PDB file of C-alpha atoms in Angstrom:
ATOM      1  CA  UNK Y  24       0.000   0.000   0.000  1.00  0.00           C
ATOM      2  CA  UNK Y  25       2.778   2.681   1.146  1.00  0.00           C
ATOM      3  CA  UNK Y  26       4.409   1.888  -2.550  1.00  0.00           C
ATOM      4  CA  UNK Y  27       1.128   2.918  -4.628  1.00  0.00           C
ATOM      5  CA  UNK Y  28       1.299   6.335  -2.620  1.00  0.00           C
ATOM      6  CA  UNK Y  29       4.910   6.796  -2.240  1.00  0.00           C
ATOM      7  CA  UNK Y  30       6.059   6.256  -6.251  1.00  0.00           C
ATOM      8  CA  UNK Y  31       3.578   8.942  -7.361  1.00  0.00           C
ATOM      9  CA  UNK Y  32       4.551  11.577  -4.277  1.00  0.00           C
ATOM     10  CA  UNK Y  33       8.324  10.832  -5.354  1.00  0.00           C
ATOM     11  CA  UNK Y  34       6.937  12.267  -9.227  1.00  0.00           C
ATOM     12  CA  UNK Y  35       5.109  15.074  -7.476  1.00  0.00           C
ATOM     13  CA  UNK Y  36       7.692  16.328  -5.029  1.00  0.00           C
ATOM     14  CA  UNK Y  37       9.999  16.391  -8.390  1.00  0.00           C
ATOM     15  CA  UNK Y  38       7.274  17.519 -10.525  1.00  0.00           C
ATOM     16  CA  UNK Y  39       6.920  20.899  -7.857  1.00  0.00           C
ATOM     17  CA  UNK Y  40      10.592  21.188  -7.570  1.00  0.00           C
ATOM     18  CA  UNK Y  41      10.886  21.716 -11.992  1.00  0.00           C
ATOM     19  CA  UNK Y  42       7.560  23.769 -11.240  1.00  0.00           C
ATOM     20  CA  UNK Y  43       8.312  26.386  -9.125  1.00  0.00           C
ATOM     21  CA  UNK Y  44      10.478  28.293 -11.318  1.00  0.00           C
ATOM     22  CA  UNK Y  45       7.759  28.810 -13.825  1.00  0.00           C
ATOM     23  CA  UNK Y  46       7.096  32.476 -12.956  1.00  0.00           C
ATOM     24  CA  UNK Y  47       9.964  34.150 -15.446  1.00  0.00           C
ATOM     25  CA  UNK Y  48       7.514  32.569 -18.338  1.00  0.00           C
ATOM     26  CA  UNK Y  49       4.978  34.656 -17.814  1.00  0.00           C
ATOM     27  CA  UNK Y  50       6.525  37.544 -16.036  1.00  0.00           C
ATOM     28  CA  UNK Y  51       9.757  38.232 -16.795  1.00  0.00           C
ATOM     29  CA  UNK Y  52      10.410  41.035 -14.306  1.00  0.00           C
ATOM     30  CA  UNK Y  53      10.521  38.205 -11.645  1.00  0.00           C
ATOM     31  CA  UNK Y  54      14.018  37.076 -13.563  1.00  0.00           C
ATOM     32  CA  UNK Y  55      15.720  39.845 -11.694  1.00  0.00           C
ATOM     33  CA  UNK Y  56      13.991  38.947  -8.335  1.00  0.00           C
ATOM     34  CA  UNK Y  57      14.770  35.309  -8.926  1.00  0.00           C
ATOM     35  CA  UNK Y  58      18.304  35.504 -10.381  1.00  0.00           C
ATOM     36  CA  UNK Y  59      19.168  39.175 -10.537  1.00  0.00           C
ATOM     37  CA  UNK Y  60      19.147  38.692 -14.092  1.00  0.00           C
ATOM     38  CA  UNK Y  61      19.298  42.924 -15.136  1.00  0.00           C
ATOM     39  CA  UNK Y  62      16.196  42.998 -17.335  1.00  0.00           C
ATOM     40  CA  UNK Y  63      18.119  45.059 -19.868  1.00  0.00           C
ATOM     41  CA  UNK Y  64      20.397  42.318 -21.107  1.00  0.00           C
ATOM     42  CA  UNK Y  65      17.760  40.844 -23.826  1.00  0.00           C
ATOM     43  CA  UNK Y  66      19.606  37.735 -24.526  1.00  0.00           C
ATOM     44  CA  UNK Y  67      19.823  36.296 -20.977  1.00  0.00           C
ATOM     45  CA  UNK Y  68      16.470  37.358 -20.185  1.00  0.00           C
ATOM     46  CA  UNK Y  69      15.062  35.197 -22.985  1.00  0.00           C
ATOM     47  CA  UNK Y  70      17.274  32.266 -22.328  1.00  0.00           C
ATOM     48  CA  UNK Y  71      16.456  32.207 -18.704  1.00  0.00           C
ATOM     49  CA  UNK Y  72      12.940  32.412 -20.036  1.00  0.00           C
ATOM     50  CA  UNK Y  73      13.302  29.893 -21.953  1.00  0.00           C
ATOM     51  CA  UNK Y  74      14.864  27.326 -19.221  1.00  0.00           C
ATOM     52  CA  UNK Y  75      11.478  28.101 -17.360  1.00  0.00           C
ATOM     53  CA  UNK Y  76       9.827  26.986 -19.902  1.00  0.00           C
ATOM     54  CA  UNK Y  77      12.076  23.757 -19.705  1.00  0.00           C
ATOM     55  CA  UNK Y  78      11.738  23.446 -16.373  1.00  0.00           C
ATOM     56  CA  UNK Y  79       8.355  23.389 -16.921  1.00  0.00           C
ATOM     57  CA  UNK Y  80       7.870  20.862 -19.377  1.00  0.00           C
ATOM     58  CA  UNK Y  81       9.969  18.093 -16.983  1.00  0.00           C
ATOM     59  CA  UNK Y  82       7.398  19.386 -14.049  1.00  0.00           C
ATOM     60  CA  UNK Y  83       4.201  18.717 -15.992  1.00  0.00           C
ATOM     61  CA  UNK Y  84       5.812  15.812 -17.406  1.00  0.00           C
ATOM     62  CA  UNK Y  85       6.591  14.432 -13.836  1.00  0.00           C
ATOM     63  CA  UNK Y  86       2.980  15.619 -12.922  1.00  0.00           C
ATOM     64  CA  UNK Y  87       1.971  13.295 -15.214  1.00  0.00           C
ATOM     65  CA  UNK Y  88       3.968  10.325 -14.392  1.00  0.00           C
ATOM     66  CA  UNK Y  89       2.555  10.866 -10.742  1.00  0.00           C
ATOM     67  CA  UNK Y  90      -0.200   9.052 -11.833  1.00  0.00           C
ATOM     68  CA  UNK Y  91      -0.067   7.454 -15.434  1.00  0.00           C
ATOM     69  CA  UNK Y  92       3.350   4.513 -14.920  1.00  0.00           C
ATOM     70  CA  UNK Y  93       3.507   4.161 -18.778  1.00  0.00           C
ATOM     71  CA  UNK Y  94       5.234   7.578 -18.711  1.00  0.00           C
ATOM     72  CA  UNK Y  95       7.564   7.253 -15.612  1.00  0.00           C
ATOM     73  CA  UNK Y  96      10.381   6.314 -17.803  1.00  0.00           C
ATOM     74  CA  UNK Y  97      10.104   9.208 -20.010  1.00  0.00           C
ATOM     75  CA  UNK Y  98       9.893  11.424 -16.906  1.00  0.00           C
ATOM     76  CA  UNK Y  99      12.932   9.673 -14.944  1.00  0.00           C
ATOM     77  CA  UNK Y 100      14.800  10.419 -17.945  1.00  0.00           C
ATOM     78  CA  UNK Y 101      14.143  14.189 -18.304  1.00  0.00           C
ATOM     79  CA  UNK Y 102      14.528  15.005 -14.677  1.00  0.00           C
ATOM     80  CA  UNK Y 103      17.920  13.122 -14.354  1.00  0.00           C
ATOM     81  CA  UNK Y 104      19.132  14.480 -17.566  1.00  0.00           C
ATOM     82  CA  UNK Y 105      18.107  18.031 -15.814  1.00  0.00           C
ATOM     83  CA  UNK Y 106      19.210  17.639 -12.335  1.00  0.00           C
ATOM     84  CA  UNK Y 107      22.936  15.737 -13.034  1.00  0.00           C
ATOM     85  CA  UNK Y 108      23.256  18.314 -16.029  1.00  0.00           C
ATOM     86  CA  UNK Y 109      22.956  21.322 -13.879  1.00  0.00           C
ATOM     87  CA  UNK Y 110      24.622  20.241 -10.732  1.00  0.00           C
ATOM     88  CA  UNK Y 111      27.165  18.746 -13.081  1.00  0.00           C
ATOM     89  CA  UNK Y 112      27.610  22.576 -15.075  1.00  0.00           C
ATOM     90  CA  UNK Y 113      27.296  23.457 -11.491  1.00  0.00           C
ATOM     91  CA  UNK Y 114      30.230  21.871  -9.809  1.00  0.00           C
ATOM     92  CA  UNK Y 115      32.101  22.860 -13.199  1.00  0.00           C
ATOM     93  CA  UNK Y 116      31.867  26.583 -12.646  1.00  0.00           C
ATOM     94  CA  UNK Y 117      33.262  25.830  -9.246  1.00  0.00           C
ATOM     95  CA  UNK Y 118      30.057  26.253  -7.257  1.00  0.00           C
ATOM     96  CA  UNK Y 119      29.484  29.869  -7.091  1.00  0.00           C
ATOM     97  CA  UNK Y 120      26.826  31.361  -4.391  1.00  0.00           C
ATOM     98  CA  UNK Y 121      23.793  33.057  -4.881  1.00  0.00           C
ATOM     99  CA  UNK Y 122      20.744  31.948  -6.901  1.00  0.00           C
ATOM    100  CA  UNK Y 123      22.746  29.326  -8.536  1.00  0.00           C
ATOM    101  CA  UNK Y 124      23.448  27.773  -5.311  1.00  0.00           C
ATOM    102  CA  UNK Y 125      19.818  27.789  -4.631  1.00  0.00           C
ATOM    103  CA  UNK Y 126      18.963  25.897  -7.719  1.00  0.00           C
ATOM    104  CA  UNK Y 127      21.968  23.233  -7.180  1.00  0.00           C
ATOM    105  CA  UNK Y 128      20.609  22.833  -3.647  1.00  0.00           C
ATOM    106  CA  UNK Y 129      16.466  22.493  -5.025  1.00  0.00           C
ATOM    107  CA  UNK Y 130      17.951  19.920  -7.332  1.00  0.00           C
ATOM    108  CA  UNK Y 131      20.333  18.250  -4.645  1.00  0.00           C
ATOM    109  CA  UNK Y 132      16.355  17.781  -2.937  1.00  0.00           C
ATOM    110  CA  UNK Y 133      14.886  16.197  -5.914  1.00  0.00           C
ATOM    111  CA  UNK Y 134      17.458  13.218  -5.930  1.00  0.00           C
ATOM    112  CA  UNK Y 135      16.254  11.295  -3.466  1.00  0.00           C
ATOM    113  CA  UNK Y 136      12.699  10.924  -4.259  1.00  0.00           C
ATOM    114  CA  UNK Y 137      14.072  10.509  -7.928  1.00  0.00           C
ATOM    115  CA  UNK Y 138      16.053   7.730  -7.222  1.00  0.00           C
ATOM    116  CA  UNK Y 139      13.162   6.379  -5.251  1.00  0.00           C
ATOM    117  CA  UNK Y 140      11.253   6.656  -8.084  1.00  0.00           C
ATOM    118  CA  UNK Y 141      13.667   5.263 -10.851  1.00  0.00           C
ATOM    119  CA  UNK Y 142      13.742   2.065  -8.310  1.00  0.00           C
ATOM    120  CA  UNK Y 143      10.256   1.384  -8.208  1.00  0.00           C
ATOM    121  CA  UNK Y 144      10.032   2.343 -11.834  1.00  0.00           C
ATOM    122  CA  UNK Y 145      12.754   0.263 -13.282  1.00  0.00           C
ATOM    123  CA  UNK Y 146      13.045  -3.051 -10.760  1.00  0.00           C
ATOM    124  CA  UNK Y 147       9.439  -3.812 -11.129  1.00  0.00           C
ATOM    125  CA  UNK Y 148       9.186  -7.851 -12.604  1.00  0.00           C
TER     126      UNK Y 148
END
């Protein structure tokens, strides 16, 4: 019983965690609250647009997974590529502090319940 709840709250938990970021998408003056991305440099702004947008896509995705197991692969998949890409960029750039610390350490929280997930996902005969 504590598996059929625990699988999909492992998707949601990582489903909120890609989800919260989603504000830049539709406001963008929240990119300098956020990041203190300076609203006058075009190209970053769009770009960090952009990887809400992303972000988004591997919540709803995980959202979805939550409660349809024909696409937990398909989510697992997104949200590792996501989380080891950006804490592996982020231990790259020698873990600098700020907002980029706060988005290694949200995706430093999604690995557990990710893992879970991947587990239950992948070891089921």
């Amino acid at each position: 019983m504590w598996t059929t709840i625990a699988v999909p709250l492992a998707f949601a938990v990582v489903a909120i965690i890609h989800l919260l970021p989603i504000a830049p998408v539709f406001a963008p003056e929240m990119l300098s609250r956020l990041y203190s991305v300076a609203p006058t440099d075009t190209t970053l702004v769009l770009l960090m647009r952009h990887r809400a947008l992303l972000l988004a896509l591997v919540g709803i995705l995980c959202l979805w997974a939550s409660w349809s197991p024909s696409v937990r692969p398909a989510a697992l998949v997104a949200a590792a590529i996501n989380v080891a890409g950006f804490l592996g960029f982020y231990a790259l750039y020698g873990m600098p502090s700020g907002a980029l610390r706060t988005i290694a350490l949200a995706d430093l929280v999604a690995i557990p319940p990710l893992v879970y997930a991947a587990w239950k996902t992948f070891t089921r005969a």
